[in-house]
Amino acid sequence: MLIDLKIKNYALIEQLEMHPSPVLNIITGETGAGKSIMLGAIGLLLGNRADTKLLFNQDQKCVIEGVFDISQYNLQEIFTAEDLDFDNTCILRREISPSGKSRAFVNDTPVTLDVIRKIGENLMDVHSQHDTLQLGDTSYQLNILDIYAGNTSLDIYAGNLSYLKAYSETYRTYKKLESDYKKLEDQLAQSQKELDYNTFLLNEFEEAKLEADEQEVLEEELKQLENAEDIKLKLTQAVQSLTESDFNITSALKDTSYLIGQLAQFSAKYEELKSRVDSTLIELNDIAGELEDAERKTEADPQRTLEVQERLNMIYTLQRKHQVQTIAELLAIQEELSQKVGNVLNLDNAIAKTKKEMDAAYQEVLKKAKELSDRRQASFSKFEQELHDLVADLGMPNARIVIQHKEAQPTATGTDEISILFSANKGAQPQTLVKAASGGEFSRLMLSVKYMLADKTALPTIVFDEIDTGISGEVAVKVGRMMQQMAQKHQIIAISHLPQIAAQGDYHYFVYKEDREDRTISRIKQLNEEERVNEIAHMIAGANPSANAYQSAKELLSL
């Protein structure tokens, strides 16, 4: 539950702090004083998007911080899943800088909005006037019925998931397989169009029998074949220069070695020089041998030249056709074509396998949907009766509530289409809430629904924003008592404009405007007993309450 709330530099609020009661808290104040602004700040704390236009002072950051006691609510798993340290006291904080940068913290650890939203939705349920209108939406009604039927609670028979979660996961698996199946069919249709052309291209590659690096080898070989005569002549001349001419290098080195050898007896230096000359002579003889071998192997070969030219032309043609420069790139294209052609041939098997899995998943969806639907339908009559009894006690004794149900194709929420039908008057045919319920009736219906669901949820704190719209008198007293009963298990914070409800609170907070020279600010204070009497009297009679109004205020408080 919320034990401390601080709001700084937000809208009309310069600085505000409240320490709500763990039971029923009532917030009152004139229209426009800032009551709903507090809800906006709480919304930021729970992960809503920020807007710098709402900064009280545009040069300072906005800070909203809530301290919660979560010791009784089994939230450890959420903290573990988000890699956050768990403590019985949880601090949520939002900061919005003048530049628009928003930061979120859980126990002083920076987190994303998604994380603070996930934790926040387990701490507070903020019910605004918009939510009352939402009661007319059939998907919202279905969610209410699921909570009432226990379909959102963990259940061992659903594999330690809720029945709704177990169905949702099965449905998600089916939709993934259905998507895969459609993609495979589309892929097959597209691939069949391309199959003939890809097969033709692949046959070209397979006939070419390309080998890695052969282009470089062939290009070098062609250069030698096309210049064979010139190469042979120069090799011959080189060999002669080394070994056969009158003044060949080899003979000269032999003479040099002999002469230096005669000097070796005079110094070790000459012995070293002779050794170096002999090494050079060995190297030159080896070079001469290789040159002679290359000269013998070099022959003009017109037939081989033609073969190499044709092979290279074929390679160049493929490269131009596929707009690449190397054989490595051609081989990559060949592999890709091979996979495409092979994939087409294997797609039928993949489609058949996926179709079988999809059909099995669909049957599981139908099975889980029936389990979910049976539980929903089993709760209809009890839900109708309990809701009827509550709204009857709130001044609608002739109300009729009927849950209209029909079966539909599976969706993310099951195979049920439901609509809560309502009539407030005797003899009137029940219709959809949007058509049949007035504003006050909507408010009473919504409060009754919240009352019914309170025992079925683990939310520590429930916030009501003027859920008493359209009601008054004795009905308002009963609404206040319902809130008191809810507050035995949940912390309730209710913004109200009715004195009958204001008098029911354990704590009464008053929101008011304070005018300064430069601007108006919003403030809040907790009222003592005397101040409560005065505020409730003003709520009863206006700006100048009579003695009777004060007496009525005291009587309401004594109830």
Coordinates of C-alpha atoms in Angstrom, one line a residue:
M1 CA 0.0 0.0 0.0
L2 CA 1.0 3.6 -0.5
I3 CA 2.5 5.1 2.7
D4 CA 4.0 8.3 1.3
L5 CA 3.5 10.4 -1.8
K6 CA 5.6 13.4 -2.9
I7 CA 4.9 15.6 -5.9
K8 CA 7.3 18.4 -6.8
N9 CA 7.1 20.9 -9.7
Y10 CA 4.1 19.4 -11.5
A11 CA 1.3 21.4 -13.1
L12 CA -0.2 23.7 -10.3
I13 CA 1.7 21.8 -7.6
E14 CA 4.9 23.4 -6.4
Q15 CA 5.4 20.8 -3.7
L16 CA 3.0 18.4 -2.1
E17 CA 3.3 15.5 0.3
M18 CA 0.7 13.1 1.8
H19 CA 0.8 10.1 4.1
P20 CA -2.4 8.2 3.4
S21 CA -4.2 6.0 5.8
P22 CA -3.9 2.2 5.1
V23 CA -7.7 2.1 5.0
L24 CA -10.1 4.7 3.4
N25 CA -8.8 8.1 2.3
I26 CA -11.1 10.8 1.0
I27 CA -9.9 13.8 -1.1
T28 CA -12.2 16.7 -1.6
G29 CA -11.9 20.3 -2.9
E30 CA -13.4 22.7 -5.3
T31 CA -13.5 22.0 -9.0
G32 CA -10.1 22.9 -10.6
A33 CA -8.3 23.0 -7.3
G34 CA -6.0 20.2 -8.4
K35 CA -7.5 16.9 -7.4
S36 CA -7.3 15.4 -10.8
I37 CA -3.8 16.8 -11.2
M38 CA -2.7 14.5 -8.4
L39 CA -4.1 11.6 -10.4
G40 CA -2.0 12.7 -13.4
A41 CA 1.1 12.7 -11.2
I42 CA 0.2 9.2 -9.9
G43 CA -0.2 8.1 -13.5
L44 CA 3.4 9.3 -14.2
L45 CA 4.6 7.3 -11.2
L46 CA 2.9 4.2 -12.7
G47 CA 4.6 4.6 -16.1
N48 CA 2.5 7.1 -18.2
R49 CA 4.3 9.3 -20.7
A50 CA 5.6 12.6 -19.6
D51 CA 5.0 16.1 -21.0
T52 CA 7.3 19.0 -20.1
K53 CA 4.4 21.4 -20.6
L54 CA 3.1 20.2 -17.2
L55 CA 6.2 21.5 -15.3
F56 CA 5.2 24.1 -12.7
N57 CA 8.6 25.8 -13.1
Q58 CA 10.0 25.3 -16.5
D59 CA 13.6 25.7 -15.2
Q60 CA 13.4 22.9 -12.7
K61 CA 12.8 19.2 -12.9
C62 CA 9.6 17.5 -11.8
V63 CA 10.0 14.7 -9.2
I64 CA 7.2 12.3 -8.2
E65 CA 7.9 9.7 -5.6
G66 CA 5.8 7.0 -4.0
V67 CA 6.8 4.8 -1.1
F68 CA 4.9 1.5 -0.9
D69 CA 4.7 -1.2 1.7
I70 CA 4.7 -4.4 -0.4
S71 CA 5.5 -6.9 2.3
Q72 CA 2.2 -8.8 2.0
Y73 CA 1.8 -9.0 -1.7
N74 CA 4.2 -11.7 -3.0
L75 CA 5.9 -9.5 -5.6
Q76 CA 9.4 -11.0 -5.2
E77 CA 9.2 -12.8 -8.6
I78 CA 8.7 -9.6 -10.5
F79 CA 11.7 -8.0 -8.9
T80 CA 13.8 -11.1 -9.6
A81 CA 12.7 -11.2 -13.2
E82 CA 13.7 -7.6 -13.7
D83 CA 17.0 -8.1 -11.8
L84 CA 16.0 -5.7 -9.1
D85 CA 16.8 -6.0 -5.3
F86 CA 13.6 -6.8 -3.4
D87 CA 12.7 -5.0 -0.2
N88 CA 9.5 -4.8 1.8
T89 CA 9.5 -1.1 1.2
C90 CA 9.4 -0.2 -2.5
I91 CA 10.2 3.3 -3.8
L92 CA 9.0 4.3 -7.2
R93 CA 10.3 7.6 -8.6
R94 CA 9.9 9.6 -11.9
E95 CA 11.9 12.6 -12.8
I96 CA 11.2 14.8 -15.8
S97 CA 13.8 17.4 -16.7
P98 CA 13.1 20.8 -18.4
S99 CA 14.6 19.4 -21.6
G100 CA 12.0 16.7 -21.7
K101 CA 14.2 13.8 -20.6
S102 CA 12.3 11.3 -18.4
R103 CA 13.9 8.9 -15.9
A104 CA 12.4 6.2 -13.8
F105 CA 13.7 4.5 -10.7
V106 CA 12.7 1.5 -8.5
N107 CA 14.5 1.6 -5.2
D108 CA 17.0 4.1 -6.6
T109 CA 17.9 1.8 -9.5
P110 CA 17.3 3.3 -13.0
V111 CA 14.7 1.3 -15.0
T112 CA 12.7 1.6 -18.2
L113 CA 9.1 2.8 -18.3
D114 CA 8.0 -0.8 -19.1
V115 CA 9.6 -2.0 -15.8
I116 CA 8.1 0.7 -13.6
R117 CA 4.8 0.1 -15.4
K118 CA 4.9 -3.6 -14.7
I119 CA 5.6 -3.1 -11.0
G120 CA 3.2 -0.2 -10.7
E121 CA 0.2 -2.1 -12.1
N122 CA 0.7 -4.6 -9.2
L123 CA 0.6 -1.8 -6.7
M124 CA -2.3 0.5 -7.7
D125 CA -5.5 0.4 -9.7
V126 CA -6.4 4.0 -10.7
H127 CA -10.0 4.2 -11.7
S128 CA -10.8 7.4 -13.6
Q129 CA -14.1 8.7 -15.1
H130 CA -12.8 7.3 -18.4
D131 CA -12.8 3.8 -16.9
T132 CA -16.5 4.2 -16.0
L133 CA -17.3 4.8 -19.7
Q134 CA -15.0 1.9 -20.6
L135 CA -17.5 -0.4 -18.8
G136 CA -19.6 -0.2 -21.9
D137 CA -16.9 -1.9 -24.0
T138 CA -17.4 -5.6 -24.4
S139 CA -13.7 -6.5 -24.2
Y140 CA -13.5 -4.7 -20.9
Q141 CA -16.6 -6.6 -19.7
L142 CA -15.0 -9.9 -20.7
N143 CA -11.9 -9.0 -18.7
I144 CA -14.2 -8.2 -15.7
L145 CA -15.8 -11.6 -16.0
D146 CA -12.4 -13.3 -16.2
I147 CA -11.3 -11.7 -13.0
Y148 CA -14.6 -12.6 -11.3
A149 CA -14.4 -16.2 -12.6
G150 CA -10.8 -16.6 -11.3
N151 CA -9.4 -17.0 -14.9
T152 CA -6.6 -14.5 -14.2
S153 CA -5.3 -16.2 -11.1
L154 CA -2.7 -18.9 -11.0
D155 CA -4.1 -22.4 -11.1
I156 CA -2.3 -25.7 -10.8
Y157 CA -4.7 -27.3 -13.3
A158 CA -3.6 -24.7 -15.9
G159 CA 0.1 -25.6 -15.4
N160 CA 0.7 -23.0 -12.7
L161 CA -0.6 -20.4 -15.1
S162 CA -4.0 -18.7 -15.0
Y163 CA -6.6 -20.2 -17.3
L164 CA -6.5 -17.1 -19.4
K165 CA -2.7 -17.1 -19.6
A166 CA -2.7 -20.8 -20.5
Y167 CA -5.1 -20.2 -23.3
S168 CA -3.2 -17.0 -24.5
E169 CA 0.1 -18.9 -24.8
T170 CA -1.6 -21.7 -26.7
Y171 CA -3.3 -19.2 -29.0
R172 CA 0.0 -17.4 -29.6
T173 CA 1.7 -20.7 -30.5
Y174 CA -1.1 -21.4 -33.0
K175 CA -1.0 -17.9 -34.6
K176 CA 2.8 -18.2 -35.0
L177 CA 2.4 -21.5 -36.8
E178 CA -0.4 -20.1 -38.9
S179 CA 1.9 -17.2 -39.8
D180 CA 4.7 -19.6 -40.7
Y181 CA 2.4 -21.7 -42.8
K182 CA 1.2 -18.7 -44.8
K183 CA 4.7 -17.5 -45.3
L184 CA 5.7 -21.0 -46.6
E185 CA 2.8 -21.0 -49.0
D186 CA 3.6 -17.5 -50.3
Q187 CA 7.3 -18.6 -50.6
L188 CA 6.3 -21.7 -52.5
A189 CA 4.1 -19.6 -54.9
Q190 CA 6.9 -17.1 -55.5
S191 CA 9.6 -19.8 -55.7
Q192 CA 7.6 -21.8 -58.3
K193 CA 7.5 -18.7 -60.5
E194 CA 11.3 -18.4 -60.3
L195 CA 12.1 -22.1 -60.3
D196 CA 12.6 -22.6 -64.1
Y197 CA 14.8 -19.5 -64.4
N198 CA 16.9 -20.4 -61.3
T199 CA 17.2 -24.0 -62.6
F200 CA 18.5 -22.7 -65.9
L201 CA 21.1 -20.5 -64.2
L202 CA 22.2 -23.3 -61.9
N203 CA 22.6 -25.7 -64.9
E204 CA 25.0 -23.1 -66.4
F205 CA 27.1 -23.1 -63.3
E206 CA 27.1 -26.8 -63.0
E207 CA 28.2 -27.2 -66.6
A208 CA 30.9 -24.6 -66.1
K209 CA 32.4 -26.6 -63.1
L210 CA 34.1 -23.6 -61.7
E211 CA 37.1 -24.0 -59.4
A212 CA 38.3 -21.5 -56.9
D213 CA 41.4 -19.4 -58.1
E214 CA 41.3 -21.0 -61.6
Q215 CA 40.9 -17.6 -63.2
E216 CA 44.2 -16.3 -61.9
V217 CA 46.0 -19.5 -63.0
L218 CA 44.5 -19.5 -66.5
E219 CA 45.2 -15.8 -67.0
E220 CA 48.9 -16.4 -66.2
E221 CA 49.0 -19.5 -68.4
L222 CA 47.5 -17.6 -71.3
K223 CA 50.1 -14.8 -71.0
Q224 CA 52.9 -17.4 -71.2
L225 CA 51.2 -19.3 -74.2
E226 CA 50.7 -16.1 -76.1
N227 CA 54.4 -15.0 -75.6
A228 CA 56.0 -18.4 -75.7
E229 CA 58.5 -17.7 -78.5
D230 CA 59.7 -14.5 -76.8
I231 CA 59.9 -16.2 -73.4
K232 CA 61.9 -19.1 -74.9
L233 CA 64.4 -16.8 -76.6
K234 CA 65.1 -14.8 -73.5
L235 CA 65.4 -17.9 -71.3
T236 CA 68.0 -19.3 -73.8
Q237 CA 70.0 -16.0 -73.8
A238 CA 69.9 -16.0 -70.0
V239 CA 71.3 -19.5 -69.7
Q240 CA 74.0 -18.7 -72.2
S241 CA 74.9 -15.5 -70.3
L242 CA 75.3 -17.6 -67.1
T243 CA 77.1 -20.7 -68.5
E244 CA 78.0 -20.7 -72.2
S245 CA 79.4 -17.4 -73.3
D246 CA 83.1 -16.6 -73.5
F247 CA 82.8 -14.4 -70.6
N248 CA 80.1 -16.2 -68.7
I249 CA 79.5 -15.4 -65.0
T250 CA 79.9 -19.0 -63.8
S251 CA 83.4 -19.3 -65.3
A252 CA 84.4 -16.0 -63.8
L253 CA 83.2 -17.0 -60.4
K254 CA 85.1 -20.3 -60.6
D255 CA 88.3 -18.3 -61.4
T256 CA 87.6 -15.9 -58.5
S257 CA 87.1 -18.8 -56.1
Y258 CA 90.4 -20.4 -57.2
L259 CA 92.4 -17.2 -56.7
I260 CA 90.9 -16.3 -53.3
G261 CA 91.5 -19.9 -52.3
Q262 CA 95.2 -19.4 -52.8
L263 CA 95.1 -16.5 -50.3
A264 CA 93.3 -18.5 -47.6
Q265 CA 96.7 -19.5 -46.0
F266 CA 97.3 -15.9 -45.2
S267 CA 94.1 -15.0 -43.4
A268 CA 90.8 -16.5 -42.2
K269 CA 89.1 -13.5 -43.9
Y270 CA 90.1 -14.9 -47.4
E271 CA 88.7 -18.3 -46.4
E272 CA 85.4 -16.6 -45.5
L273 CA 85.3 -14.7 -48.8
K274 CA 86.0 -17.9 -50.8
S275 CA 83.1 -19.6 -49.0
R276 CA 80.7 -16.7 -50.0
V277 CA 81.9 -16.9 -53.6
D278 CA 81.3 -20.7 -53.7
S279 CA 77.8 -20.2 -52.3
T280 CA 77.0 -17.7 -55.0
L281 CA 78.3 -20.1 -57.6
I282 CA 76.1 -22.9 -56.3
E283 CA 73.0 -20.5 -56.4
L284 CA 73.9 -19.4 -60.0
N285 CA 74.2 -23.0 -61.1
D286 CA 70.8 -23.8 -59.5
I287 CA 69.3 -20.7 -61.3
A288 CA 70.8 -21.8 -64.6
G289 CA 69.4 -25.3 -64.1
E290 CA 65.9 -23.9 -63.5
L291 CA 66.2 -21.6 -66.5
E292 CA 67.2 -24.5 -68.7
D293 CA 64.2 -26.5 -67.4
A294 CA 61.8 -23.6 -68.1
E295 CA 63.3 -23.1 -71.6
R296 CA 62.7 -26.8 -72.4
K297 CA 59.1 -26.7 -71.2
T298 CA 58.2 -23.4 -73.0
E299 CA 56.7 -24.3 -76.4
A300 CA 54.1 -22.6 -78.5
D301 CA 50.8 -24.6 -78.3
P302 CA 48.0 -23.1 -80.4
Q303 CA 45.5 -25.7 -79.3
R304 CA 46.1 -25.2 -75.6
T305 CA 46.0 -21.4 -76.2
L306 CA 42.6 -21.7 -77.8
E307 CA 41.3 -23.9 -74.9
V308 CA 42.5 -21.4 -72.2
Q309 CA 41.0 -18.5 -74.1
E310 CA 37.7 -20.2 -74.4
R311 CA 37.6 -21.2 -70.7
L312 CA 38.4 -17.6 -69.7
N313 CA 35.8 -16.2 -72.1
M314 CA 33.2 -18.5 -70.5
I315 CA 34.3 -17.2 -67.0
Y316 CA 34.2 -13.5 -68.2
T317 CA 30.7 -14.1 -69.7
L318 CA 29.3 -15.4 -66.4
Q319 CA 30.9 -12.6 -64.5
R320 CA 29.3 -10.0 -66.8
K321 CA 25.9 -11.8 -66.7
H322 CA 25.9 -11.8 -62.9
Q323 CA 27.7 -8.4 -62.5
V324 CA 30.6 -9.7 -60.4
Q325 CA 34.4 -9.6 -60.7
T326 CA 35.7 -12.9 -59.2
I327 CA 35.1 -16.6 -59.3
A328 CA 34.5 -16.6 -55.5
E329 CA 31.5 -14.4 -56.1
L330 CA 30.2 -16.7 -58.9
L331 CA 30.6 -19.7 -56.6
A332 CA 28.5 -17.8 -53.9
I333 CA 25.8 -17.2 -56.5
Q334 CA 25.9 -20.8 -57.5
E335 CA 25.4 -21.9 -53.9
E336 CA 22.5 -19.5 -53.4
L337 CA 20.8 -20.8 -56.6
S338 CA 21.3 -24.3 -55.4
Q339 CA 19.7 -23.5 -52.1
K340 CA 16.7 -21.8 -53.8
V341 CA 16.1 -24.7 -56.1
G342 CA 16.6 -27.1 -53.2
N343 CA 14.3 -25.1 -51.0
V344 CA 11.5 -25.3 -53.6
L345 CA 11.9 -29.1 -53.7
N346 CA 11.8 -29.2 -49.9
L347 CA 9.0 -26.7 -49.4
D348 CA 6.3 -29.2 -49.8
N349 CA 7.6 -31.3 -46.9
A350 CA 8.0 -28.1 -44.8
I351 CA 4.5 -27.0 -45.6
A352 CA 3.0 -30.4 -44.8
K353 CA 4.9 -30.5 -41.5
T354 CA 3.9 -27.0 -40.5
K355 CA 0.2 -27.7 -41.5
K356 CA 0.2 -30.7 -39.3
E357 CA 1.6 -28.8 -36.3
M358 CA -0.8 -25.9 -37.0
D359 CA -3.8 -28.2 -37.0
A360 CA -2.7 -29.8 -33.8
A361 CA -2.2 -26.4 -32.2
Y362 CA -5.6 -25.3 -33.3
Q363 CA -7.2 -28.3 -31.6
E364 CA -5.3 -27.4 -28.5
V365 CA -6.6 -23.8 -28.8
L366 CA -10.2 -25.1 -29.0
K367 CA -9.6 -27.4 -26.0
K368 CA -8.2 -24.5 -23.9
A369 CA -10.9 -22.1 -25.2
K370 CA -13.6 -24.6 -24.0
E371 CA -12.1 -24.8 -20.6
L372 CA -12.0 -21.0 -20.4
S373 CA -15.5 -20.6 -21.8
D374 CA -16.9 -23.2 -19.4
R375 CA -15.5 -21.4 -16.4
R376 CA -16.8 -18.1 -17.7
Q377 CA -20.3 -19.4 -18.3
A378 CA -20.4 -21.1 -14.9
S379 CA -19.9 -17.7 -13.3
F380 CA -22.6 -15.9 -15.3
S381 CA -25.6 -16.4 -13.0
K382 CA -23.6 -15.7 -9.9
F383 CA -22.2 -12.5 -11.4
E384 CA -25.6 -11.4 -12.5
Q385 CA -27.2 -12.0 -9.1
E386 CA -24.4 -10.4 -7.1
L387 CA -24.3 -7.4 -9.3
H388 CA -28.1 -7.1 -9.2
D389 CA -28.1 -7.2 -5.4
L390 CA -25.4 -4.5 -5.1
V391 CA -27.0 -2.0 -7.5
A392 CA -30.4 -2.7 -5.9
D393 CA -28.9 -1.7 -2.6
L394 CA -27.6 1.4 -4.3
G395 CA -31.1 2.6 -5.3
M396 CA -31.9 0.5 -8.4
P397 CA -34.2 -2.3 -7.0
N398 CA -35.8 -3.0 -10.4
A399 CA -32.6 -3.3 -12.2
R400 CA -32.0 -6.4 -14.4
I401 CA -28.6 -7.6 -15.4
V402 CA -28.2 -10.3 -18.1
I403 CA -25.0 -11.6 -19.7
Q404 CA -25.5 -12.2 -23.4
H405 CA -23.2 -14.8 -24.8
K406 CA -22.4 -16.3 -28.1
E407 CA -19.6 -18.5 -29.5
A408 CA -17.2 -17.1 -32.0
Q409 CA -14.0 -18.0 -33.8
P410 CA -10.9 -18.1 -31.6
T411 CA -9.3 -14.7 -30.8
A412 CA -6.6 -13.7 -28.4
T413 CA -9.2 -13.8 -25.5
G414 CA -11.0 -17.0 -26.4
T415 CA -14.1 -18.0 -28.3
D416 CA -16.6 -16.0 -26.3
E417 CA -18.4 -12.8 -27.3
I418 CA -20.2 -11.4 -24.3
S419 CA -22.2 -8.3 -23.6
I420 CA -23.6 -7.2 -20.2
L421 CA -27.2 -6.1 -20.8
F422 CA -28.9 -3.8 -18.3
S423 CA -32.2 -2.2 -17.6
A424 CA -32.9 0.0 -14.6
N425 CA -36.7 0.0 -14.7
K426 CA -39.4 -2.6 -14.2
G427 CA -40.7 -4.0 -17.5
A428 CA -37.9 -2.5 -19.6
Q429 CA -36.0 -4.9 -21.9
P430 CA -32.3 -5.2 -21.0
Q431 CA -30.0 -3.5 -23.5
T432 CA -26.3 -2.8 -23.8
L433 CA -24.9 -0.6 -21.2
V434 CA -24.1 2.2 -23.6
K435 CA -27.8 2.4 -24.6
A436 CA -29.5 1.7 -21.3
A437 CA -27.4 3.2 -18.5
S438 CA -27.3 6.9 -17.5
G439 CA -24.2 8.6 -16.0
G440 CA -25.3 7.9 -12.4
E441 CA -26.2 4.3 -13.2
F442 CA -22.9 3.8 -14.9
S443 CA -21.1 5.1 -11.7
R444 CA -23.1 2.7 -9.4
L445 CA -22.6 -0.2 -11.8
M446 CA -18.8 0.5 -11.9
L447 CA -18.5 0.8 -8.2
S448 CA -20.4 -2.4 -7.7
V449 CA -18.2 -4.2 -10.2
K450 CA -15.1 -2.9 -8.4
Y451 CA -16.5 -4.0 -5.1
M452 CA -17.1 -7.5 -6.5
L453 CA -13.6 -7.8 -7.9
A454 CA -11.8 -6.3 -4.9
D455 CA -11.7 -9.7 -3.1
K456 CA -10.4 -11.4 -6.2
T457 CA -7.4 -9.2 -6.8
A458 CA -4.2 -8.7 -4.8
L459 CA -3.9 -4.9 -5.6
P460 CA -2.8 -3.1 -2.4
T461 CA -4.2 0.3 -3.4
I462 CA -7.4 1.3 -5.3
V463 CA -7.9 4.9 -6.4
F464 CA -11.4 6.2 -7.4
D465 CA -11.7 9.5 -9.2
E466 CA -15.3 10.8 -8.7
I467 CA -16.9 7.3 -9.1
D468 CA -19.9 8.9 -7.2
T469 CA -20.9 11.0 -10.2
G470 CA -24.7 11.2 -10.6
I471 CA -25.6 9.9 -7.2
S472 CA -26.7 11.6 -4.0
G473 CA -28.7 11.1 -0.7
E474 CA -29.0 7.7 0.9
V475 CA -27.4 6.1 -2.1
A476 CA -24.3 8.1 -1.5
V477 CA -24.2 7.0 2.1
K478 CA -24.3 3.3 0.9
V479 CA -21.6 4.0 -1.6
G480 CA -19.4 5.3 1.2
R481 CA -20.1 2.2 3.2
M482 CA -19.1 0.0 0.3
M483 CA -15.9 1.9 0.1
Q484 CA -15.4 1.3 3.8
Q485 CA -15.9 -2.4 3.4
M486 CA -13.5 -2.5 0.5
A487 CA -11.0 -0.7 2.6
Q488 CA -10.9 -3.6 5.1
K489 CA -8.7 -5.5 2.5
H490 CA -7.4 -2.7 0.2
Q491 CA -6.2 0.8 0.8
I492 CA -8.8 3.1 -0.9
I493 CA -8.1 6.7 -2.1
A494 CA -11.3 8.3 -3.3
I495 CA -11.7 11.7 -4.9
S496 CA -15.3 12.8 -4.1
H497 CA -17.7 15.7 -4.3
L498 CA -20.3 14.2 -2.0
P499 CA -20.5 15.0 1.8
Q500 CA -22.0 11.6 2.5
I501 CA -18.9 9.9 1.2
A502 CA -16.4 12.4 2.5
A503 CA -17.7 11.7 6.0
Q504 CA -16.9 8.0 5.7
G505 CA -13.1 8.4 5.3
D506 CA -10.5 7.5 8.0
Y507 CA -8.4 10.4 6.6
H508 CA -9.8 13.4 4.9
Y509 CA -7.6 15.5 2.6
F510 CA -8.6 18.9 1.3
V511 CA -7.1 20.2 -2.0
Y512 CA -7.2 24.0 -2.4
K513 CA -5.7 26.8 -4.5
E514 CA -3.5 29.4 -3.1
D515 CA -3.1 32.7 -5.0
R516 CA 0.3 34.3 -5.0
E517 CA 1.3 37.6 -6.7
D518 CA 2.7 35.9 -9.7
R519 CA 0.7 32.7 -10.0
T520 CA -1.8 30.2 -8.5
I521 CA -0.5 27.0 -6.8
S522 CA -2.4 23.9 -5.6
R523 CA -2.0 22.6 -2.0
I524 CA -3.3 19.7 0.0
K525 CA -3.7 19.3 3.8
Q526 CA -5.1 16.6 6.0
L527 CA -8.1 17.9 8.0
N528 CA -8.5 17.5 11.7
E529 CA -12.0 16.8 13.1
E530 CA -13.0 20.4 13.4
E531 CA -11.8 21.1 9.9
R532 CA -13.7 18.1 8.6
V533 CA -16.9 19.3 10.0
N534 CA -16.3 22.7 8.4
E535 CA -15.5 21.2 5.0
I536 CA -18.4 18.8 5.0
A537 CA -20.7 21.6 6.0
H538 CA -19.4 23.6 3.0
M539 CA -20.0 20.6 0.7
I540 CA -23.6 20.4 2.0
A541 CA -24.6 24.1 1.9
G542 CA -21.9 26.0 -0.1
A543 CA -19.8 29.0 0.9
N544 CA -21.9 30.1 3.9
P545 CA -23.2 27.0 5.7
S546 CA -26.0 27.4 8.2
A547 CA -26.1 25.9 11.7
N548 CA -28.2 23.1 10.2
A549 CA -25.5 22.3 7.7
Y550 CA -22.9 22.1 10.5
Q551 CA -25.3 19.8 12.4
S552 CA -25.8 17.6 9.4
A553 CA -22.0 17.4 8.9
K554 CA -21.6 16.2 12.5
E555 CA -24.3 13.7 12.0
L556 CA -22.7 12.3 8.9
L557 CA -19.4 12.0 10.7
S558 CA -21.1 10.2 13.6
L559 CA -22.5 7.6 11.2

